[in-house]
GROMACS .gro file of C-alpha atoms in nm:
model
  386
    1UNK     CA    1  -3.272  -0.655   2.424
    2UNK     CA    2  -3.369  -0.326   2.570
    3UNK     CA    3  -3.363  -0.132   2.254
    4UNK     CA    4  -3.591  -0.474   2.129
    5UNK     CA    5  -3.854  -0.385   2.380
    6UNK     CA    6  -3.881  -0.014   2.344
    7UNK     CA    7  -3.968  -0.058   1.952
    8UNK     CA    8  -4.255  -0.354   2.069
    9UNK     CA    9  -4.365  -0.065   2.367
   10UNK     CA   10  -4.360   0.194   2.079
   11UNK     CA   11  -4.531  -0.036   1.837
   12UNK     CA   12  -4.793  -0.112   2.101
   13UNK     CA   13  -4.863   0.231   2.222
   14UNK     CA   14  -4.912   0.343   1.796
   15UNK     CA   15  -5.155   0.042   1.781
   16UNK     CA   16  -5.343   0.155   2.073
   17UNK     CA   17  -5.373   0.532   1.966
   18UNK     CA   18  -5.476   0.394   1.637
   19UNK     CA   19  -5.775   0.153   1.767
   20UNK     CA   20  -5.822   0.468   1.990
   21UNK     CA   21  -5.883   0.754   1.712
   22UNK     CA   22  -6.144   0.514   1.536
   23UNK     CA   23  -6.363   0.628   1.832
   24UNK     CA   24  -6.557   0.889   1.893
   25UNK     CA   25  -6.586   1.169   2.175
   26UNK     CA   26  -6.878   0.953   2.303
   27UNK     CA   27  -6.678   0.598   2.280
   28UNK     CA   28  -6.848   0.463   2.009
   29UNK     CA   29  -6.714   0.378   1.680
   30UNK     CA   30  -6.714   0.621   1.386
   31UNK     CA   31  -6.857   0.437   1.072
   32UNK     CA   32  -6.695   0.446   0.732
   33UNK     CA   33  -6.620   0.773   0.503
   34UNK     CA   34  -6.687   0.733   0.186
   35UNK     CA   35  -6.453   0.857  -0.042
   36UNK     CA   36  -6.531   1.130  -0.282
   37UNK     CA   37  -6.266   1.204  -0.561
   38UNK     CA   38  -6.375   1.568  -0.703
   39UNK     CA   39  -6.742   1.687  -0.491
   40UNK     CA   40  -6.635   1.915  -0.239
   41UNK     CA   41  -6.952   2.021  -0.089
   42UNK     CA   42  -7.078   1.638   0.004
   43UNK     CA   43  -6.960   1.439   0.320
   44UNK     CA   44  -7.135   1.075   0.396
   45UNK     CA   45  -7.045   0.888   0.668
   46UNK     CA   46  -7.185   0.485   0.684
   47UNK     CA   47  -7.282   0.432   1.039
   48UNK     CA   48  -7.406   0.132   1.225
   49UNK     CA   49  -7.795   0.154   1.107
   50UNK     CA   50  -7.783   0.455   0.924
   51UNK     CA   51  -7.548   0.663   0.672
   52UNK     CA   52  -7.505   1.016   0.802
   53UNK     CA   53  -7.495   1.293   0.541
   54UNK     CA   54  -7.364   1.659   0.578
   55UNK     CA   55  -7.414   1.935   0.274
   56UNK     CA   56  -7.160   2.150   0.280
   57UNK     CA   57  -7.322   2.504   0.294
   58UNK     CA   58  -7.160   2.652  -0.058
   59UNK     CA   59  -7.242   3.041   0.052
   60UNK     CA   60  -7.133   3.009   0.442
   61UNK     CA   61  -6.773   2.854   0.464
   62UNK     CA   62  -6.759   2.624   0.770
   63UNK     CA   63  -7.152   2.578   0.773
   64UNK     CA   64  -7.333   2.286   0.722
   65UNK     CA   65  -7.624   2.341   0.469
   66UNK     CA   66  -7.820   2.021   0.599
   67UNK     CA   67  -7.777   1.686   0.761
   68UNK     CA   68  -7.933   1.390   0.666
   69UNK     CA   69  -7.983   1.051   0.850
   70UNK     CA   70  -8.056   0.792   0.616
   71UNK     CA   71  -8.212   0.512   0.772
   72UNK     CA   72  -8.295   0.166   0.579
   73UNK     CA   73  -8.669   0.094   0.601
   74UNK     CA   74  -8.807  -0.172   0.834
   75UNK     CA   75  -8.961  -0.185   1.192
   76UNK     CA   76  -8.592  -0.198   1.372
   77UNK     CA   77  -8.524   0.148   1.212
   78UNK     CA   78  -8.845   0.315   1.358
   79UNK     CA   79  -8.688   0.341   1.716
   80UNK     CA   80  -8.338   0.465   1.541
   81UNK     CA   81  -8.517   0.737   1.352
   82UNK     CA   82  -8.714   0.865   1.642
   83UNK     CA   83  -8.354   0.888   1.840
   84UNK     CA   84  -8.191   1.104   1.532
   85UNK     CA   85  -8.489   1.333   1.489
   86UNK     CA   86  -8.424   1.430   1.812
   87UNK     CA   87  -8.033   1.423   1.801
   88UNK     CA   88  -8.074   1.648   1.503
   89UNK     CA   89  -8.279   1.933   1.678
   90UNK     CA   90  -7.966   1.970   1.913
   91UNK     CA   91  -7.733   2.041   1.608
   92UNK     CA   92  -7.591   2.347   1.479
   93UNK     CA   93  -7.688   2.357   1.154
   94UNK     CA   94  -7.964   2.514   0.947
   95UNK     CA   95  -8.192   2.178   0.955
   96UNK     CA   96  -8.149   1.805   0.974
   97UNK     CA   97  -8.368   1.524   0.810
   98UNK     CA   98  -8.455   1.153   0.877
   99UNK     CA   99  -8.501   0.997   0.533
  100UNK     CA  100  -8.614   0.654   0.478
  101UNK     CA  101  -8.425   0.425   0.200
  102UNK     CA  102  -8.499   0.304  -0.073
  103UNK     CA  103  -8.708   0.609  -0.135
  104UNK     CA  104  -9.014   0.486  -0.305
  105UNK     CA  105  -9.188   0.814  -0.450
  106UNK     CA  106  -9.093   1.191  -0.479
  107UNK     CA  107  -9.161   1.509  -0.588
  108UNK     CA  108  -8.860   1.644  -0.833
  109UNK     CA  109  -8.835   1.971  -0.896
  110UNK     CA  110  -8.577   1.955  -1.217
  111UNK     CA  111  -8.534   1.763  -1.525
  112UNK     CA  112  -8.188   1.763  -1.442
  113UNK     CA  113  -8.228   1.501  -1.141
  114UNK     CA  114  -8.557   1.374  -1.314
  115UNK     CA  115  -8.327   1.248  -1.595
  116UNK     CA  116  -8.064   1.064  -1.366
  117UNK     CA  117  -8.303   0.885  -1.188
  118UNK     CA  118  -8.408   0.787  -1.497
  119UNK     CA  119  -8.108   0.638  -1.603
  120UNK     CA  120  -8.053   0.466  -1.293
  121UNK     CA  121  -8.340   0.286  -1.343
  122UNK     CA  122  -8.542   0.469  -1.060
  123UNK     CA  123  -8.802   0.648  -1.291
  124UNK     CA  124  -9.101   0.446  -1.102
  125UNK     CA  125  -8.996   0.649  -0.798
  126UNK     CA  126  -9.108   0.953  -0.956
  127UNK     CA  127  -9.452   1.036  -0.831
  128UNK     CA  128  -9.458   1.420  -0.886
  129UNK     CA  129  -9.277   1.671  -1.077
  130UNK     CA  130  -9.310   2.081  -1.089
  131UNK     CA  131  -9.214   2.262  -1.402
  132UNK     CA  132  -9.328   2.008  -1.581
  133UNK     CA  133  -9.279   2.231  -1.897
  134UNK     CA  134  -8.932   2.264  -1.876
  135UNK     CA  135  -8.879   1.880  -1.848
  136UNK     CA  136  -8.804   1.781  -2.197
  137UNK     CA  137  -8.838   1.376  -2.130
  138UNK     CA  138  -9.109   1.196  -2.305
  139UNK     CA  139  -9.162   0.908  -2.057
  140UNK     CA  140  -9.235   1.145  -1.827
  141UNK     CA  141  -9.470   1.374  -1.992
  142UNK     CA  142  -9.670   1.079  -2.117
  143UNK     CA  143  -9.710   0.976  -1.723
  144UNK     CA  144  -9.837   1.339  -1.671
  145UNK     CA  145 -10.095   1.292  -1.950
  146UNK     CA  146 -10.225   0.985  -1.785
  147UNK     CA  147 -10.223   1.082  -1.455
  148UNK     CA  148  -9.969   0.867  -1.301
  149UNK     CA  149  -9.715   1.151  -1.236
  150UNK     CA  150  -9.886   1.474  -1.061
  151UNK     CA  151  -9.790   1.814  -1.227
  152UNK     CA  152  -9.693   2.022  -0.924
  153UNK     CA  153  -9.703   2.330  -1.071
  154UNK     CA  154  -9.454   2.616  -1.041
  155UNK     CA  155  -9.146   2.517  -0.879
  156UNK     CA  156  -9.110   2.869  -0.668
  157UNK     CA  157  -9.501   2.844  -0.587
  158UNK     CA  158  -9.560   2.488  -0.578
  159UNK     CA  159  -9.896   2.290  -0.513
  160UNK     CA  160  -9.882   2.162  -0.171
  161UNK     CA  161 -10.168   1.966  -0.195
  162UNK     CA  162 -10.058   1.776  -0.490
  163UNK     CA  163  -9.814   1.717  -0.300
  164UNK     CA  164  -9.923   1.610   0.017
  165UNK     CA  165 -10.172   1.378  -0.198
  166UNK     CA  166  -9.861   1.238  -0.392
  167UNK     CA  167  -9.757   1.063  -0.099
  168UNK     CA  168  -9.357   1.180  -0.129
  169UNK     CA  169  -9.105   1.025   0.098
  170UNK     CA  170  -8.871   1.326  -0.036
  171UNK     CA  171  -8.913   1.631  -0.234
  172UNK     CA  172  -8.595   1.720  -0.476
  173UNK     CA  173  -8.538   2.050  -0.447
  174UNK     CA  174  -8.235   2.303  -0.583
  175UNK     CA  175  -8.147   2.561  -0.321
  176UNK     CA  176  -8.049   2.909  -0.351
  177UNK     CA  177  -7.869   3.163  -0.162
  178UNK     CA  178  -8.081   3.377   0.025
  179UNK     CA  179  -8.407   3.253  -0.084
  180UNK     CA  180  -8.582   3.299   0.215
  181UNK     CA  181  -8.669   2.862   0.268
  182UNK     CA  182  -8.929   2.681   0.118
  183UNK     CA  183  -9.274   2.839   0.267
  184UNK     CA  184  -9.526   2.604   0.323
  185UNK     CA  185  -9.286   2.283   0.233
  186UNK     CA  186  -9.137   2.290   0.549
  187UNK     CA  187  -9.464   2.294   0.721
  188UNK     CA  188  -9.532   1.939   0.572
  189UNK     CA  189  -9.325   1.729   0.756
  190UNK     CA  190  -9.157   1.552   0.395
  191UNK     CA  191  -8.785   1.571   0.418
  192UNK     CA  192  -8.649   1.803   0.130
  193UNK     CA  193  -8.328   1.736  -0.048
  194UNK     CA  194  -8.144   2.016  -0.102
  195UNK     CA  195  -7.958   1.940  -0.436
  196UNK     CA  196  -7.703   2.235  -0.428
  197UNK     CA  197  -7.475   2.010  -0.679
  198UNK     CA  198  -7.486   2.277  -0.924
  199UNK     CA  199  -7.246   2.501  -0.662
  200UNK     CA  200  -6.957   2.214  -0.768
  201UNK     CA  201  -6.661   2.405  -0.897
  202UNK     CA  202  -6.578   2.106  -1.085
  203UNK     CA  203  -6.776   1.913  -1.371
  204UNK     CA  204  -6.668   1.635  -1.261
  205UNK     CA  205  -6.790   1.765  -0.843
  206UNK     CA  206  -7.115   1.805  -0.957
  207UNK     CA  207  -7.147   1.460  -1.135
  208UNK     CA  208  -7.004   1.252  -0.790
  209UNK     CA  209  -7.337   1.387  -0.653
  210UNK     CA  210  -7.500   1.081  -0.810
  211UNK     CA  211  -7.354   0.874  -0.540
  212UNK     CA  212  -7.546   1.063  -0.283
  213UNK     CA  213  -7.910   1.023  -0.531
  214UNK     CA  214  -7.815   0.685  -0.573
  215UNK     CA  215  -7.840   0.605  -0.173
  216UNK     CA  216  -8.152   0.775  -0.137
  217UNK     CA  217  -8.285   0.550  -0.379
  218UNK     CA  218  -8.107   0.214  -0.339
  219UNK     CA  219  -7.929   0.254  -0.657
  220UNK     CA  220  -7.659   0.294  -0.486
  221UNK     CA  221  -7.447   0.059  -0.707
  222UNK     CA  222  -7.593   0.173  -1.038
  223UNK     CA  223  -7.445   0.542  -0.950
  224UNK     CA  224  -7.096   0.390  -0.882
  225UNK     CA  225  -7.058   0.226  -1.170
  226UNK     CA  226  -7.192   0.491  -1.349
  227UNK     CA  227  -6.975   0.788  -1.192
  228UNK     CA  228  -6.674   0.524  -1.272
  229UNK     CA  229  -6.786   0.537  -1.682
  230UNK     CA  230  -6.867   0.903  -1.649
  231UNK     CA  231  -6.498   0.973  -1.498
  232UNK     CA  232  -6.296   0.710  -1.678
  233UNK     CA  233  -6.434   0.882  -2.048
  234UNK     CA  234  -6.393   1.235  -1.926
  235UNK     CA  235  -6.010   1.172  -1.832
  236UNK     CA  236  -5.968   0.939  -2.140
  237UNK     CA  237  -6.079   1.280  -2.329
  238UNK     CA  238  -5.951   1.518  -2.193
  239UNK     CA  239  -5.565   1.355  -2.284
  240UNK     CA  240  -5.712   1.328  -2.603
  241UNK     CA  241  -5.715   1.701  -2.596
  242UNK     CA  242  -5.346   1.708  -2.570
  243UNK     CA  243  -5.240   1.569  -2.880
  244UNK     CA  244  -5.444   1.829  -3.102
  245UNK     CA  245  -5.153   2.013  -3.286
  246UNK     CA  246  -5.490   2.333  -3.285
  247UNK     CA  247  -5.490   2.612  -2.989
  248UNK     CA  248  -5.794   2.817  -3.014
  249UNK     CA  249  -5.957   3.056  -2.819
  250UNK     CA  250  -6.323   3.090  -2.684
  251UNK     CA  251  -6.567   3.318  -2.574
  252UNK     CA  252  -6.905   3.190  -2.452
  253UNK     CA  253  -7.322   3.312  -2.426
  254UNK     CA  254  -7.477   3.636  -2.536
  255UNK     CA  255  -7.533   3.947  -2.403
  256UNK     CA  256  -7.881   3.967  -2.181
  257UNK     CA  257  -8.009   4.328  -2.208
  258UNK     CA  258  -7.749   4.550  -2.132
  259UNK     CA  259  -7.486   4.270  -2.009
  260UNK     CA  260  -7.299   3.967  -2.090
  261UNK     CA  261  -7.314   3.722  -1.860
  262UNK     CA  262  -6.981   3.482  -1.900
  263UNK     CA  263  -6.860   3.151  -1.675
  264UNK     CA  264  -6.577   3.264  -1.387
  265UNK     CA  265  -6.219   3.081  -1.420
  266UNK     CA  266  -6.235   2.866  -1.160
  267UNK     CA  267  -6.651   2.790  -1.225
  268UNK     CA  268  -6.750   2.440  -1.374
  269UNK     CA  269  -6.783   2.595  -1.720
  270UNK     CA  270  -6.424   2.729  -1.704
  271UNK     CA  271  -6.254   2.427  -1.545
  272UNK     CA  272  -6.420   2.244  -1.854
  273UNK     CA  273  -6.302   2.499  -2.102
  274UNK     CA  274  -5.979   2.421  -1.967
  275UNK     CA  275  -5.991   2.059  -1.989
  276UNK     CA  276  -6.088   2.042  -2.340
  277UNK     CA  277  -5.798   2.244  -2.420
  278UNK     CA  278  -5.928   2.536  -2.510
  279UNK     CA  279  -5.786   2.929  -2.433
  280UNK     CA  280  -6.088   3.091  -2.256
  281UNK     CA  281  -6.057   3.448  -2.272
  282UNK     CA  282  -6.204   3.469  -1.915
  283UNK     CA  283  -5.956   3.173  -1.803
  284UNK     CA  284  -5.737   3.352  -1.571
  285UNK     CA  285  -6.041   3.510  -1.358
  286UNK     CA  286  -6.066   3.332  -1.019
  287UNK     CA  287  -6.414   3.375  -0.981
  288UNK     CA  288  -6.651   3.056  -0.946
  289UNK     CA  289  -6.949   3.211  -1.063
  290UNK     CA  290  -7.081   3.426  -1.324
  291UNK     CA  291  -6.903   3.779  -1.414
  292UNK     CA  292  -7.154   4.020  -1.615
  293UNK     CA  293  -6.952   4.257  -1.820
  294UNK     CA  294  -7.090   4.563  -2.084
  295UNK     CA  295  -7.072   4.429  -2.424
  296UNK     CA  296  -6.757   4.670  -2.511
  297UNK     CA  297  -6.553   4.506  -2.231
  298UNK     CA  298  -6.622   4.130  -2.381
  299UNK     CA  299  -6.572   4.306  -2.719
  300UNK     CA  300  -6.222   4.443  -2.613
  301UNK     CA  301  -6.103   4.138  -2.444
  302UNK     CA  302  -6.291   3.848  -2.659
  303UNK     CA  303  -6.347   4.021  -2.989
  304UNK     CA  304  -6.094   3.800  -3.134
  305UNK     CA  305  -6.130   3.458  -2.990
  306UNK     CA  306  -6.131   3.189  -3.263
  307UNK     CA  307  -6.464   3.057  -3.133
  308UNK     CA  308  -6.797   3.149  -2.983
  309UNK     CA  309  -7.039   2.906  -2.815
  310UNK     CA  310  -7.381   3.010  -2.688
  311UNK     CA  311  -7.689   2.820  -2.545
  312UNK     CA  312  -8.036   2.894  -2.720
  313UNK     CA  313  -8.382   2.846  -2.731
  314UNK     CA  314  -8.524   2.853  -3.079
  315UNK     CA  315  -8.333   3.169  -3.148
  316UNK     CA  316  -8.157   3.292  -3.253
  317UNK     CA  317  -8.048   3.009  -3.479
  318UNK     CA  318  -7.844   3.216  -3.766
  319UNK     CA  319  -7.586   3.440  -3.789
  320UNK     CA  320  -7.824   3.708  -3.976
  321UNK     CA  321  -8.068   3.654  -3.665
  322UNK     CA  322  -7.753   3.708  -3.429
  323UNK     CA  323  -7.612   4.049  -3.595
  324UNK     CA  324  -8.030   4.155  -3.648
  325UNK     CA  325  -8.027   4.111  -3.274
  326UNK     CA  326  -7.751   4.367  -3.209
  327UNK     CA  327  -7.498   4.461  -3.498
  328UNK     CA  328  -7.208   4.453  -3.233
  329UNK     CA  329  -7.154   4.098  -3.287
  330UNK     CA  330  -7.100   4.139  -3.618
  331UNK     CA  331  -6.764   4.286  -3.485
  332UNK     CA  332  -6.667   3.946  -3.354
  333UNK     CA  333  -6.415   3.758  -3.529
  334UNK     CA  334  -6.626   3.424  -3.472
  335UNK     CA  335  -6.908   3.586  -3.656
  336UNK     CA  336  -6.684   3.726  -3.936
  337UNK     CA  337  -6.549   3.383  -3.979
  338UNK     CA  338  -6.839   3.135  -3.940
  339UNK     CA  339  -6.678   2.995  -3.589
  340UNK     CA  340  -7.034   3.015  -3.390
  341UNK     CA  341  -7.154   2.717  -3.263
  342UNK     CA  342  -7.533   2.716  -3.084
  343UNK     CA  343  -7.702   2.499  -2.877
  344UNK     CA  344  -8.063   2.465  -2.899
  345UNK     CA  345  -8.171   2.376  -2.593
  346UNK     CA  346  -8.565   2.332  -2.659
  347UNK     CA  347  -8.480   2.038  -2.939
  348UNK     CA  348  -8.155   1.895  -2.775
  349UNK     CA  349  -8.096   1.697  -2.454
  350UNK     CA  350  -7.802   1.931  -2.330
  351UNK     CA  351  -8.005   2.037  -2.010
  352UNK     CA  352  -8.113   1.682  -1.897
  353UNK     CA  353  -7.786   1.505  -1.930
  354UNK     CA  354  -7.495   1.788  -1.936
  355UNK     CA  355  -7.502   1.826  -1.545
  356UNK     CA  356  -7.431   1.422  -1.463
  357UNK     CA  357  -7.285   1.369  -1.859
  358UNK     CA  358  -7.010   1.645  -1.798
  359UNK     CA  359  -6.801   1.402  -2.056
  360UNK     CA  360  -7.034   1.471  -2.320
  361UNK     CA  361  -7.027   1.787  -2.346
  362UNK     CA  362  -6.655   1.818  -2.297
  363UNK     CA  363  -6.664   1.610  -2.588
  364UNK     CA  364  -6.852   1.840  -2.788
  365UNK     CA  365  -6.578   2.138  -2.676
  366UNK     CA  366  -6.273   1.929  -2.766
  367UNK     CA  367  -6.447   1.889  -3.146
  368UNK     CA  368  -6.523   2.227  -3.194
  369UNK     CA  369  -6.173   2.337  -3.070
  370UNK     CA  370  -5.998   2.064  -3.208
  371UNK     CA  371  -6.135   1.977  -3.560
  372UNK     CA  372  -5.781   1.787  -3.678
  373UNK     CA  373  -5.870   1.539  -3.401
  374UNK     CA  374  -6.159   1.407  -3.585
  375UNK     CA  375  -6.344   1.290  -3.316
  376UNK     CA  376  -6.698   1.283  -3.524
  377UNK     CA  377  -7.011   1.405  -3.454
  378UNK     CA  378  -7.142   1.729  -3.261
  379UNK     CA  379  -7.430   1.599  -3.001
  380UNK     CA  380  -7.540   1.963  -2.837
  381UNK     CA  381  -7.399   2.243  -3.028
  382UNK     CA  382  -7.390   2.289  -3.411
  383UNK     CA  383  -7.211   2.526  -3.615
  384UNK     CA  384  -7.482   2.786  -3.653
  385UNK     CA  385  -7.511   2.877  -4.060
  386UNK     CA  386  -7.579   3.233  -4.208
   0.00000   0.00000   0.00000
């Protein structure tokens, strides 16, 4: 009997420290975490009346980049947002943000997030854009030539007026390291979204981001169940990889002036290289970045890697325009052997969908390195001819 009622005491006592650790310092309950299987730099809490996000600042470790409070529109949530604007002045981090959801316009700053919203059927929320040149989607320079999307202008020197006159509830911005803030955007009282998903180490990292996009624009469902198709075909490739009987090697880009720039081990680019089942020469590197190297040293360690990949725009676009660019490729074994593959990045879709589409271009990696695998047709890169 005695040994009966110590296990109901001990029992009791692990339910109470249980209910117990669901509260905060402050007595109230935490909300719910949601779960993120590969994004490393995200963390979103669901509170009562608001979701809580933290960005995870990718060049401080143990820094938050910037908090949001995301509060659902509607009179009760005035009084709420007043209380976090001032809870978030008393934080330590380098700035916090009341946003109000469903976000009904904004500025976007890349066609990389001006695609997805696209496709998650938000491209009505798109009020303003800023290098609109470099946005390669038809729908949405056809709004610009009517005048129901406002060109911005430069993205590092944007038009604040346009801005201001667009009406924004957020502007979608990428951040850099040291790059000094925003200037006059932060004098104009419109939240701005910091989309650092590009500092992912994962393909798949960067891709989970949708979830967050999705919130701020009540899509929140569409992003799911898109991440869930977006994950389920990556992994469902990337065991295709395995059974390819074909190891090959790969070297990636061009040399830029007097360097080559190439993808870090551990950086999205690698991890993908990896995944398709490829030998990157650069694949034991630990770096997460970008390494530059002098031609000679990608010539010495990549000379004779089975394949070579590079991104282009317009040119060059043969492999007479490649050696006529510098004769030191012509040293490559890819070159000698026809194994160049180029992307051309003014006529394809690889910059608009490759970021939140990592599966497509893994796709595109496991066919070029695995021809016996027949998996059809190239969508971004093409073997590039003589």
């Amino acid at each position: 009997m005695k040994n009966l009622i110590s296990t109901l005491t001990i029992l009791i006592s692990c339910i109470l420290v249980s209910c117990s650790s669901s509260k905060t310092s402050n007595g109230q309950a935490d909300g719910d975490t949601v779960a993120f299987k590969y994004a490393r730099h995200l963390t979103i809490v669901k509170m009562d009346g608001y979701t809580k996000v933290d960005l995870v600042d990718p060049w401080k470790e143990g820094k938050i980049l910037h908090t949001y409070y995301l509060v659902p529109k509607g009179s009760e949530g005035d009084e709420l947002s007043a209380e976090l604007k001032s809870k978030g002045k008393t934080q330590v981090v380098e700035a916090s943000s009341v946003v109000r959801t469903p976000v009904d316009r904004s500025i976007v700053f890349t066609t990389v997030h001006s695609a997805l919203l696209m496709e998650l059927g938000a491209k009505e929320k798109i009020s303003g854009v800023c290098d609109s040149k470099y946005i390669h989607i038809p729908w949405i320079q056809q709004q610009l030539k009517v005048g129901k999307i406002a060109d911005c202008g430069n993205g590092m020197n944007a038009d604040v007026e346009k801005i201001i006159d667009s009406k924004p509830g957020i502007i979608l911005v990428s951040p850099f390291e040291n790059s000094g803030g925003y200037g006059k955007l932060e004098e104009i009282d419109i939240p701005i979204i910091e989309a650092a998903d590009y500092m992912e180490t994962s393909a798949l990292g960067r891709a989970e981001w949708m979830k967050f996009y999705g919130m701020l624009y009540g899509k929140e469902t569409e992003a799911n169940r898109l991440f869930e198709q977006v994950d389920s075909t990556y992994q469902a490739l990337k065991q295709e990889a395995t059974k390819s009987k074909i190891q090959r090697s790969l070297i990636t880009e061009m040399k830029m002036g007097g360097v080559w720039y190439v993808p870090g081990g551990q950086s999205v680019a690698g991890t993908l290289f990896k995944d398709a089942g490829g030998k990157y020469v650069f694949g034991a590197n630990k770096d997460q970045g970008s390494l530059s190297y002098p031609f000679e040293k990608v010539l010495d360690e990549a000379g004779n890697a089975d394949v070579w990949t590079y991104k282009y725009d317009s040119h060059p676009a043969t492999l007479q325009e490649i050696y006529s660019d510098y004769q030191g490729y012509g040293e490559m074994k890819a070159w000698k052997t026809g194994e160049v593959y180029g992307c051309n990045t003014s006529t394809s879709t690889y910059y608009e969908e490759a970021s939140f589409h990592p599966e497509r271009v893994l796709r595109d990696y496991i066919i070029i390195l695995h021809p016996d695998l027949n998996l059809g047709a190239l969508r971004y890169y093409q073997r590039i001819p003589h």
